[in-house]
Amino acid sequence: MVFSLSRKELINYTINVLRTYNIRPRKRLSQNFVIDPHLIRTILSRVRKCRPKRILEIGGGIGALTFYLSDIAEEVVTIEVDKKLIKVLENEVALRKDNVKVVYGDILKAYKKLGSFDVIVSNIPYHISSKILFILTEIKFKEALLTFQKEFADRLLAKPNEPDYGRLTVMANFYFDIEYLGTYSPSSFYPPPKVYSTLIDLRRKRIDINIPIDFFQDVVRELFTLKNRKLKSAIRNIRSVKNLDDAKFLELIHELEKYVNRRVRTLSVGELIEIASTMYRYYKEI
């Protein structure tokens, strides 16, 4: 196990573990292990500020980060889908750290059984980034330190009217406060991926909305299929208000007068909540 955070020792530990356990990193599972001490230090620094009792690590990998997390919290639950890596985590970490619980399973299926956490940490497998983000809306936690593929993180961090701004941006920012913590080159991982990665911090928001969340999600999804249209035109295609008669539709448009000539892609999360709330009153009348 790595006992000091240097790039050389992280690389040596990674290569030795892979050889010892006869592991070949699997592209299908986006297995790229962190060997950048600066990235690990940044994660650990933010985690310490949370003073967590319980941490969830999604994708324990070969345990380098798990080992350090165990020094911060009373319990670290690390879930891993690869049986070979489970063996590494048990032998290299759990046998040395009695506050580490290793769980074999797929986070997409097992997350409801894991309970609540103060902090979640993960180098998110790139191929399931969207799925992970949306299951996080159902897990109780305070803060998450997550490394995403840069292009995916750019979408989370985009502002209205920017090219990357879309439904994912809106829903992520509806649920979370999102903070950019740095971008890392492929050389921060072994084996190096073909893309850059971005570390972000997610903090749960208090959801303050007076309409069903499902309705808001549906409206956002349908509006952003037409994100380059003006709102007035896009609303005509929303299923929940398609059956409004002409008079009611004109009433709705009048209520939304300050927005109807705006392109959907320019609308902020707060504005979309206001728009959906107004639409919901008319939807209930149908």
mmCIF file of N, CA and C in Angstrom, residues 88-135:
data_model
loop_
_atom_site.group_PDB
_atom_site.id
_atom_site.type_symbol
_atom_site.label_atom_id
_atom_site.label_comp_id
_atom_site.label_asym_id
_atom_site.label_seq_id
_atom_site.Cartn_x
_atom_site.Cartn_y
_atom_site.Cartn_z
ATOM 1 N N VAL A 88 -8.371 -7.090 -4.526
ATOM 2 C CA VAL A 88 -7.340 -6.098 -4.207
ATOM 3 C C VAL A 88 -7.768 -5.252 -3.010
ATOM 4 N N LEU A 89 -8.980 -4.750 -3.065
ATOM 5 C CA LEU A 89 -9.482 -3.880 -1.998
ATOM 6 C C LEU A 89 -9.498 -4.604 -0.648
ATOM 7 N N GLU A 90 -9.899 -5.853 -0.673
ATOM 8 C CA GLU A 90 -9.950 -6.622 0.583
ATOM 9 C C GLU A 90 -8.545 -6.877 1.129
ATOM 10 N N ASN A 91 -7.624 -7.268 0.251
ATOM 11 C CA ASN A 91 -6.280 -7.636 0.711
ATOM 12 C C ASN A 91 -5.396 -6.432 1.026
ATOM 13 N N GLU A 92 -5.477 -5.396 0.180
ATOM 14 C CA GLU A 92 -4.557 -4.270 0.294
ATOM 15 C C GLU A 92 -5.059 -3.153 1.213
ATOM 16 N N VAL A 93 -6.372 -3.096 1.405
ATOM 17 C CA VAL A 93 -6.927 -2.004 2.218
ATOM 18 C C VAL A 93 -7.705 -2.515 3.431
ATOM 19 N N ALA A 94 -8.740 -3.304 3.183
ATOM 20 C CA ALA A 94 -9.637 -3.698 4.269
ATOM 21 C C ALA A 94 -8.924 -4.495 5.365
ATOM 22 N N LEU A 95 -7.917 -5.296 4.998
ATOM 23 C CA LEU A 95 -7.185 -6.051 6.014
ATOM 24 C C LEU A 95 -6.345 -5.140 6.903
ATOM 25 N N ARG A 96 -6.002 -3.954 6.391
ATOM 26 C CA ARG A 96 -5.191 -3.000 7.153
ATOM 27 C C ARG A 96 -6.032 -1.934 7.840
ATOM 28 N N LYS A 97 -7.234 -1.712 7.307
ATOM 29 C CA LYS A 97 -8.101 -0.642 7.805
ATOM 30 C C LYS A 97 -9.456 -1.223 8.179
ATOM 31 N N ASP A 98 -9.720 -1.347 9.471
ATOM 32 C CA ASP A 98 -10.951 -2.023 9.886
ATOM 33 C C ASP A 98 -12.201 -1.162 9.732
ATOM 34 N N ASN A 99 -12.020 0.095 9.312
ATOM 35 C CA ASN A 99 -13.202 0.948 9.080
ATOM 36 C C ASN A 99 -13.583 1.012 7.600
ATOM 37 N N VAL A 100 -12.980 0.146 6.780
ATOM 38 C CA VAL A 100 -13.303 0.089 5.350
ATOM 39 C C VAL A 100 -14.194 -1.117 5.093
ATOM 40 N N LYS A 101 -15.333 -0.861 4.509
ATOM 41 C CA LYS A 101 -16.265 -1.928 4.132
ATOM 42 C C LYS A 101 -16.264 -2.046 2.613
ATOM 43 N N VAL A 102 -15.899 -3.205 2.095
ATOM 44 C CA VAL A 102 -15.834 -3.441 0.659
ATOM 45 C C VAL A 102 -17.118 -4.136 0.213
ATOM 46 N N VAL A 103 -17.789 -3.539 -0.765
ATOM 47 C CA VAL A 103 -19.056 -4.083 -1.274
ATOM 48 C C VAL A 103 -18.895 -4.450 -2.733
ATOM 49 N N TYR A 104 -19.207 -5.688 -3.059
ATOM 50 C CA TYR A 104 -19.193 -6.115 -4.455
ATOM 51 C C TYR A 104 -20.567 -5.842 -5.050
ATOM 52 N N GLY A 105 -20.615 -5.044 -6.114
ATOM 53 C CA GLY A 105 -21.905 -4.772 -6.729
ATOM 54 C C GLY A 105 -21.847 -3.626 -7.719
ATOM 55 N N ASP A 106 -22.938 -3.452 -8.424
ATOM 56 C CA ASP A 106 -23.119 -2.386 -9.401
ATOM 57 C C ASP A 106 -23.853 -1.241 -8.721
ATOM 58 N N ILE A 107 -23.223 -0.084 -8.617
ATOM 59 C CA ILE A 107 -23.839 1.051 -7.926
ATOM 60 C C ILE A 107 -25.194 1.409 -8.514
ATOM 61 N N LEU A 108 -25.374 1.186 -9.817
ATOM 62 C CA LEU A 108 -26.636 1.535 -10.463
ATOM 63 C C LEU A 108 -27.789 0.671 -9.967
ATOM 64 N N LYS A 109 -27.459 -0.501 -9.415
ATOM 65 C CA LYS A 109 -28.491 -1.404 -8.903
ATOM 66 C C LYS A 109 -28.533 -1.427 -7.376
ATOM 67 N N ALA A 110 -27.400 -1.153 -6.751
ATOM 68 C CA ALA A 110 -27.291 -1.346 -5.298
ATOM 69 C C ALA A 110 -27.458 -0.082 -4.471
ATOM 70 N N TYR A 111 -27.544 1.085 -5.115
ATOM 71 C CA TYR A 111 -27.449 2.342 -4.359
ATOM 72 C C TYR A 111 -28.539 2.516 -3.311
ATOM 73 N N LYS A 112 -29.723 1.945 -3.535
ATOM 74 C CA LYS A 112 -30.819 2.124 -2.578
ATOM 75 C C LYS A 112 -30.592 1.367 -1.276
ATOM 76 N N LYS A 113 -29.673 0.402 -1.292
ATOM 77 C CA LYS A 113 -29.441 -0.429 -0.115
ATOM 78 C C LYS A 113 -28.278 0.069 0.746
ATOM 79 N N LEU A 114 -27.598 1.101 0.287
ATOM 80 C CA LEU A 114 -26.359 1.512 0.953
ATOM 81 C C LEU A 114 -26.556 2.526 2.070
ATOM 82 N N GLY A 115 -27.710 3.178 2.123
ATOM 83 C CA GLY A 115 -27.972 4.148 3.173
ATOM 84 C C GLY A 115 -27.538 5.553 2.809
ATOM 85 N N SER A 116 -27.331 6.382 3.818
ATOM 86 C CA SER A 116 -26.965 7.778 3.601
ATOM 87 C C SER A 116 -25.491 7.998 3.950
ATOM 88 N N PHE A 117 -24.939 9.093 3.405
ATOM 89 C CA PHE A 117 -23.516 9.370 3.565
ATOM 90 C C PHE A 117 -23.308 10.868 3.743
ATOM 91 N N ASP A 118 -22.193 11.215 4.360
ATOM 92 C CA ASP A 118 -21.809 12.617 4.434
ATOM 93 C C ASP A 118 -21.153 13.052 3.131
ATOM 94 N N VAL A 119 -20.288 12.187 2.593
ATOM 95 C CA VAL A 119 -19.531 12.517 1.383
ATOM 96 C C VAL A 119 -19.523 11.326 0.435
ATOM 97 N N ILE A 120 -19.593 11.625 -0.859
ATOM 98 C CA ILE A 120 -19.419 10.615 -1.902
ATOM 99 C C ILE A 120 -18.211 11.014 -2.731
ATOM 100 N N VAL A 121 -17.370 10.035 -3.039
ATOM 101 C CA VAL A 121 -16.175 10.279 -3.834
ATOM 102 C C VAL A 121 -16.133 9.271 -4.970
ATOM 103 N N SER A 122 -15.761 9.734 -6.164
ATOM 104 C CA SER A 122 -15.644 8.783 -7.274
ATOM 105 C C SER A 122 -14.899 9.375 -8.451
ATOM 106 N N ASN A 123 -14.094 8.524 -9.082
ATOM 107 C CA ASN A 123 -13.597 8.784 -10.422
ATOM 108 C C ASN A 123 -14.604 8.106 -11.329
ATOM 109 N N ILE A 124 -15.603 8.866 -11.776
ATOM 110 C CA ILE A 124 -16.785 8.291 -12.416
ATOM 111 C C ILE A 124 -16.419 7.573 -13.712
ATOM 112 N N PRO A 125 -16.834 6.302 -13.853
ATOM 113 C CA PRO A 125 -16.665 5.628 -15.151
ATOM 114 C C PRO A 125 -17.364 6.433 -16.242
ATOM 115 N N TYR A 126 -16.617 6.797 -17.268
ATOM 116 C CA TYR A 126 -17.128 7.746 -18.250
ATOM 117 C C TYR A 126 -18.420 7.270 -18.931
ATOM 118 N N HIS A 127 -18.542 5.962 -19.123
ATOM 119 C CA HIS A 127 -19.678 5.449 -19.892
ATOM 120 C C HIS A 127 -20.993 5.468 -19.106
ATOM 121 N N ILE A 128 -20.931 5.722 -17.793
ATOM 122 C CA ILE A 128 -22.175 5.777 -17.015
ATOM 123 C C ILE A 128 -22.313 7.102 -16.268
ATOM 124 N N SER A 129 -21.670 8.142 -16.751
ATOM 125 C CA SER A 129 -21.682 9.431 -16.047
ATOM 126 C C SER A 129 -23.092 9.967 -15.826
ATOM 127 N N SER A 130 -23.913 9.974 -16.873
ATOM 128 C CA SER A 130 -25.277 10.503 -16.746
ATOM 129 C C SER A 130 -26.095 9.686 -15.757
ATOM 130 N N LYS A 131 -25.971 8.365 -15.837
ATOM 131 C CA LYS A 131 -26.733 7.496 -14.936
ATOM 132 C C LYS A 131 -26.326 7.712 -13.490
ATOM 133 N N ILE A 132 -25.024 7.842 -13.257
ATOM 134 C CA ILE A 132 -24.548 8.093 -11.893
ATOM 135 C C ILE A 132 -25.089 9.419 -11.375
ATOM 136 N N LEU A 133 -25.045 10.437 -12.211
ATOM 137 C CA LEU A 133 -25.497 11.758 -11.786
ATOM 138 C C LEU A 133 -26.956 11.710 -11.342
ATOM 139 N N PHE A 134 -27.780 10.997 -12.081
ATOM 140 C CA PHE A 134 -29.199 10.990 -11.745
ATOM 141 C C PHE A 134 -29.525 10.088 -10.555
ATOM 142 N N ILE A 135 -28.741 9.026 -10.308
ATOM 143 C CA ILE A 135 -29.010 8.259 -9.087
ATOM 144 C C ILE A 135 -28.550 9.029 -7.854
#
